[in-house]
mmCIF file of C-alpha atoms in Angstrom:
data_model
loop_
_atom_site.group_PDB
_atom_site.id
_atom_site.type_symbol
_atom_site.label_atom_id
_atom_site.label_comp_id
_atom_site.label_asym_id
_atom_site.label_seq_id
_atom_site.Cartn_x
_atom_site.Cartn_y
_atom_site.Cartn_z
ATOM 1 C CA MET A 825 64.065 225.739 198.169
ATOM 2 C CA PHE A 826 63.039 223.514 195.254
ATOM 3 C CA GLN A 827 64.602 225.967 192.826
ATOM 4 C CA GLN A 828 67.950 225.711 194.646
ATOM 5 C CA GLY A 829 67.947 221.906 194.358
ATOM 6 C CA ASP A 830 66.922 221.084 197.931
ATOM 7 C CA GLU A 831 66.069 217.376 198.060
ATOM 8 C CA LEU A 832 63.794 217.926 201.068
ATOM 9 C CA ALA A 833 61.686 220.220 198.896
ATOM 10 C CA LEU A 834 61.519 217.504 196.234
ATOM 11 C CA SER A 835 60.419 215.001 198.874
ATOM 12 C CA TYR A 836 57.764 217.429 200.112
ATOM 13 C CA PHE A 837 56.318 217.955 196.624
ATOM 14 C CA TYR A 838 56.490 214.240 195.879
ATOM 15 C CA HIS A 839 54.438 213.335 198.952
ATOM 16 C CA GLU A 840 52.151 216.332 198.486
ATOM 17 C CA PHE A 841 51.290 215.771 194.818
ATOM 18 C CA LEU A 842 51.875 212.104 193.946
ATOM 19 C CA PRO A 843 48.409 210.862 195.029
ATOM 20 C CA ALA A 844 46.566 213.652 193.182
ATOM 21 C CA LEU A 845 48.753 213.357 190.078
ATOM 22 C CA SER A 846 48.250 209.594 190.006
ATOM 23 C CA LEU A 847 44.464 210.019 190.144
ATOM 24 C CA TYR A 848 44.727 212.676 187.434
ATOM 25 C CA ALA A 849 46.691 210.338 185.138
ATOM 26 C CA ASN A 850 44.363 207.448 185.967
ATOM 27 C CA LYS A 851 41.456 209.379 184.384
ATOM 28 C CA TRP A 852 42.963 208.493 181.000
ATOM 29 C CA ILE A 853 45.161 205.488 181.641
ATOM 30 C CA GLU A 854 42.671 203.469 183.727
ATOM 31 C CA ASP A 855 45.498 201.435 185.247
ATOM 32 C CA PHE A 856 46.566 202.921 188.551
ATOM 33 C CA SER A 857 50.030 201.356 188.655
ATOM 34 C CA ILE A 858 50.893 202.824 185.242
ATOM 35 C CA ALA A 859 49.322 206.153 186.225
ATOM 36 C CA GLU A 860 51.478 206.189 189.359
ATOM 37 C CA GLU A 861 54.577 205.365 187.315
ATOM 38 C CA ILE A 862 53.828 208.237 184.934
ATOM 39 C CA SER A 863 53.304 210.566 187.891
ATOM 40 C CA SER A 864 56.567 209.508 189.526
ATOM 41 C CA GLY A 865 58.376 210.151 186.261
ATOM 42 C CA ALA A 866 57.015 213.689 186.226
ATOM 43 C CA PHE A 867 58.940 214.434 189.415
ATOM 44 C CA LEU A 868 62.201 213.379 187.790
ATOM 45 C CA LYS A 869 61.494 215.708 184.879
ATOM 46 C CA ALA A 870 60.566 218.535 187.251
ATOM 47 C CA TRP A 871 63.752 217.946 189.230
ATOM 48 C CA LYS A 872 65.818 218.343 186.062
ATOM 49 C CA MET A 873 64.097 221.717 185.561
ATOM 50 C CA HIS A 874 64.246 222.806 189.224
ATOM 51 C CA GLU A 875 66.230 225.974 188.466
ATOM 52 C CA LYS A 876 63.411 227.284 186.256
ATOM 53 C CA LEU A 877 60.544 226.435 188.627
ATOM 54 C CA ASP A 878 60.455 229.370 190.994
ATOM 55 C CA SER A 879 57.153 229.016 192.838
ATOM 56 C CA TYR A 880 54.721 226.514 194.288
ATOM 57 C CA ASN A 881 52.227 227.220 191.494
ATOM 58 C CA ALA A 882 54.898 226.880 188.795
ATOM 59 C CA ILE A 883 55.946 223.480 190.168
ATOM 60 C CA ARG A 884 52.354 222.284 190.464
ATOM 61 C CA ALA A 885 51.440 223.475 186.950
ATOM 62 C CA TYR A 886 54.572 221.898 185.478
ATOM 63 C CA LEU A 887 53.861 218.553 187.179
ATOM 64 C CA TYR A 888 50.268 218.453 185.912
ATOM 65 C CA LYS A 889 51.394 219.445 182.421
ATOM 66 C CA ILE A 890 54.032 216.682 182.353
ATOM 67 C CA VAL A 891 51.612 214.059 183.691
ATOM 68 C CA TYR A 892 49.021 214.999 181.063
ATOM 69 C CA ARG A 893 51.588 214.971 178.248
ATOM 70 C CA ASP A 894 53.097 211.652 179.355
ATOM 71 C CA ALA A 895 49.661 210.050 179.802
ATOM 72 C CA MET A 896 48.685 211.096 176.266
ATOM 73 C CA HIS A 897 52.021 209.815 174.965
ATOM 74 C CA TYR A 898 51.428 206.487 176.718
ATOM 75 C CA LEU A 899 47.961 206.188 175.149
ATOM 76 C CA ARG A 900 49.285 206.997 171.657
ATOM 77 C CA LYS A 901 52.091 204.488 172.116
ATOM 78 C CA GLU A 902 49.649 201.803 173.277
ATOM 79 C CA LYS A 903 47.334 202.539 170.360
ATOM 80 C CA ARG A 904 50.223 202.238 167.888
ATOM 81 C CA ARG A 905 51.523 199.102 169.580
ATOM 82 C CA ASN A 906 48.075 197.521 169.469
ATOM 83 C CA SER A 907 47.560 198.439 165.810
ATOM 84 C CA VAL A 908 50.991 197.059 164.884
ATOM 85 C CA GLU A 909 50.287 193.863 166.833
ATOM 86 C CA GLU A 910 46.938 193.487 165.082
ATOM 87 C CA ALA A 911 48.517 194.133 161.691
ATOM 88 C CA VAL A 912 51.215 191.507 162.100
ATOM 89 C CA ALA A 913 49.340 189.124 164.364
ATOM 90 C CA VAL A 914 49.324 185.545 163.286
ATOM 91 C CA PRO A 915 45.809 184.228 163.773
ATOM 92 C CA ASP A 916 45.539 181.575 166.432
ATOM 93 C CA ILE A 917 44.679 178.804 164.019
ATOM 94 C CA SER A 918 46.572 175.774 162.965
ATOM 95 C CA PHE A 919 47.979 175.813 159.465
ATOM 96 C CA ASN A 920 45.655 173.957 157.141
ATOM 97 C CA SER A 921 48.440 173.212 154.735
ATOM 98 C CA PRO A 922 52.112 173.895 154.175
ATOM 99 C CA TYR A 923 51.014 176.570 151.705
ATOM 100 C CA ASP A 924 49.389 178.641 154.483
ATOM 101 C CA HIS A 925 52.651 178.652 156.384
ATOM 102 C CA LEU A 926 54.577 179.474 153.210
ATOM 103 C CA ILE A 927 52.369 182.469 152.404
ATOM 104 C CA ARG A 928 52.604 183.851 155.938
ATOM 105 C CA THR A 929 56.376 183.391 156.061
ATOM 106 C CA GLU A 930 56.809 184.969 152.649
ATOM 107 C CA THR A 931 54.674 187.956 153.665
ATOM 108 C CA TYR A 932 56.896 188.644 156.701
ATOM 109 C CA ARG A 933 59.987 188.245 154.546
ATOM 110 C CA LEU A 934 58.628 190.748 152.008
ATOM 111 C CA ILE A 935 57.943 193.344 154.704
ATOM 112 C CA HIS A 936 61.403 192.899 156.201
ATOM 113 C CA SER A 937 63.029 193.045 152.770
ATOM 114 C CA ALA A 938 61.077 196.184 151.818
ATOM 115 C CA LEU A 939 62.191 197.882 155.047
ATOM 116 C CA LYS A 940 65.820 197.265 154.103
ATOM 117 C CA GLU A 941 65.304 199.063 150.769
ATOM 118 C CA LEU A 942 64.240 202.342 152.376
ATOM 119 C CA THR A 943 66.631 205.246 152.700
ATOM 120 C CA PRO A 944 68.490 205.126 156.031
ATOM 121 C CA GLY A 945 66.534 208.135 157.323
ATOM 122 C CA SER A 946 63.119 206.727 156.411
ATOM 123 C CA GLN A 947 64.081 203.287 157.684
ATOM 124 C CA ARG A 948 65.157 204.706 161.048
ATOM 125 C CA VAL A 949 62.015 206.872 161.377
ATOM 126 C CA ILE A 950 59.650 204.003 160.432
ATOM 127 C CA LYS A 951 61.276 201.673 162.962
ATOM 128 C CA MET A 952 61.286 204.283 165.741
ATOM 129 C CA TYR A 953 57.678 205.302 165.099
ATOM 130 C CA TYR A 954 55.990 201.960 164.465
ATOM 131 C CA LEU A 955 58.174 199.454 166.295
ATOM 132 C CA GLU A 956 59.457 201.530 169.219
ATOM 133 C CA GLY A 957 56.277 203.595 169.595
ATOM 134 C CA LYS A 958 57.998 206.979 169.691
ATOM 135 C CA SER A 959 56.208 210.171 168.709
ATOM 136 C CA SER A 960 57.361 212.383 165.844
ATOM 137 C CA VAL A 961 58.570 214.987 168.342
ATOM 138 C CA GLU A 962 60.602 212.417 170.288
ATOM 139 C CA ILE A 963 62.147 211.099 167.083
ATOM 140 C CA ALA A 964 62.979 214.642 165.960
ATOM 141 C CA GLU A 965 64.697 215.368 169.276
ATOM 142 C CA GLU A 966 66.626 212.100 169.214
ATOM 143 C CA LEU A 967 67.766 212.501 165.603
ATOM 144 C CA ASN A 968 68.323 216.246 165.960
ATOM 145 C CA VAL A 969 66.003 217.132 163.061
ATOM 146 C CA THR A 970 62.713 219.019 162.827
ATOM 147 C CA PRO A 971 59.350 217.259 163.360
ATOM 148 C CA GLY A 972 58.527 218.198 159.755
ATOM 149 C CA THR A 973 61.547 216.234 158.550
ATOM 150 C CA VAL A 974 60.371 213.246 160.577
ATOM 151 C CA ARG A 975 56.873 213.479 159.064
ATOM 152 C CA ASN A 976 58.309 213.733 155.537
ATOM 153 C CA GLN A 977 60.625 210.751 156.036
ATOM 154 C CA LYS A 978 57.764 208.734 157.517
ATOM 155 C CA LYS A 979 55.446 209.670 154.634
ATOM 156 C CA GLN A 980 58.076 208.837 151.998
ATOM 157 C CA GLY A 981 59.020 205.616 153.779
ATOM 158 C CA LEU A 982 55.423 204.409 153.990
ATOM 159 C CA ALA A 983 54.818 205.209 150.325
ATOM 160 C CA MET A 984 57.943 203.263 149.345
ATOM 161 C CA LEU A 985 56.964 200.353 151.605
ATOM 162 C CA ARG A 986 53.494 200.165 150.097
ATOM 163 C CA GLU A 987 54.907 200.167 146.580
ATOM 164 C CA LYS A 988 57.653 197.603 147.273
ATOM 165 C CA ILE A 989 55.321 195.257 149.118
ATOM 166 C CA LYS A 990 52.632 195.575 146.448
ATOM 167 C CA GLU A 991 55.103 194.877 143.631
ATOM 168 C CA ASN A 992 56.739 191.932 145.354
ATOM 169 C CA PHE A 993 53.564 190.519 146.828
ATOM 170 C CA LEU A 994 51.760 190.386 143.486
ATOM 171 C CA PHE A 995 54.785 188.754 141.859
ATOM 172 C CA HIS A 996 55.044 186.118 144.600
ATOM 173 C CA ILE A 997 51.313 185.404 144.633
ATOM 174 C CA TRP A 998 51.388 184.974 140.846
ATOM 175 C CA SER A 999 54.406 182.635 141.148
ATOM 176 C CA PHE A 1000 52.692 180.702 143.910
ATOM 177 C CA PHE A 1001 49.557 180.109 141.824
ATOM 178 C CA ILE A 1002 51.650 179.010 138.845
ATOM 179 C CA PHE A 1003 53.437 176.582 141.178
ATOM 180 C CA LEU A 1004 50.125 175.242 142.536
ATOM 181 C CA TYR A 1005 48.561 174.655 139.154
ATOM 182 C CA SER A 1006 51.665 173.158 137.582
ATOM 183 C CA ALA A 1007 52.057 170.538 140.326
#
């Protein structure tokens, strides 16, 4: 019945598997509401594939596979989000001088400026990966390219960012010290 698109079958599987799938996801996520959300999302994905799921075991296996994959994706996304937040976090201290604020502002400006200098492909991949938290596979699907292309664009983009930031940062630090000592 599920394979034919019967909504009663979907409801049956939802009530049958949601509690177990949520506990399964919670093993990794350790936040039951998020685990339940991931599990609920698995049913939507299974429903889109209902024509290919021809047995009880196929449906169950597909649901567990999707929950595992989505839980791992969530953890990777959280890890990336946390590392990006830590990298760009402004310490919770008051500025000791106008120079502290100037340096911090200039650093953010340099990063933003360096991002604009990347090729459009690398720029898009860097933003999707680091700011939106998407995986290389998701980016590849969205941009209709291979995951290898995504990895190459990310690698090239990061190398260019490092170089641009290093060049500009050293120049601005040198200028800043000249300004300080000439005042």
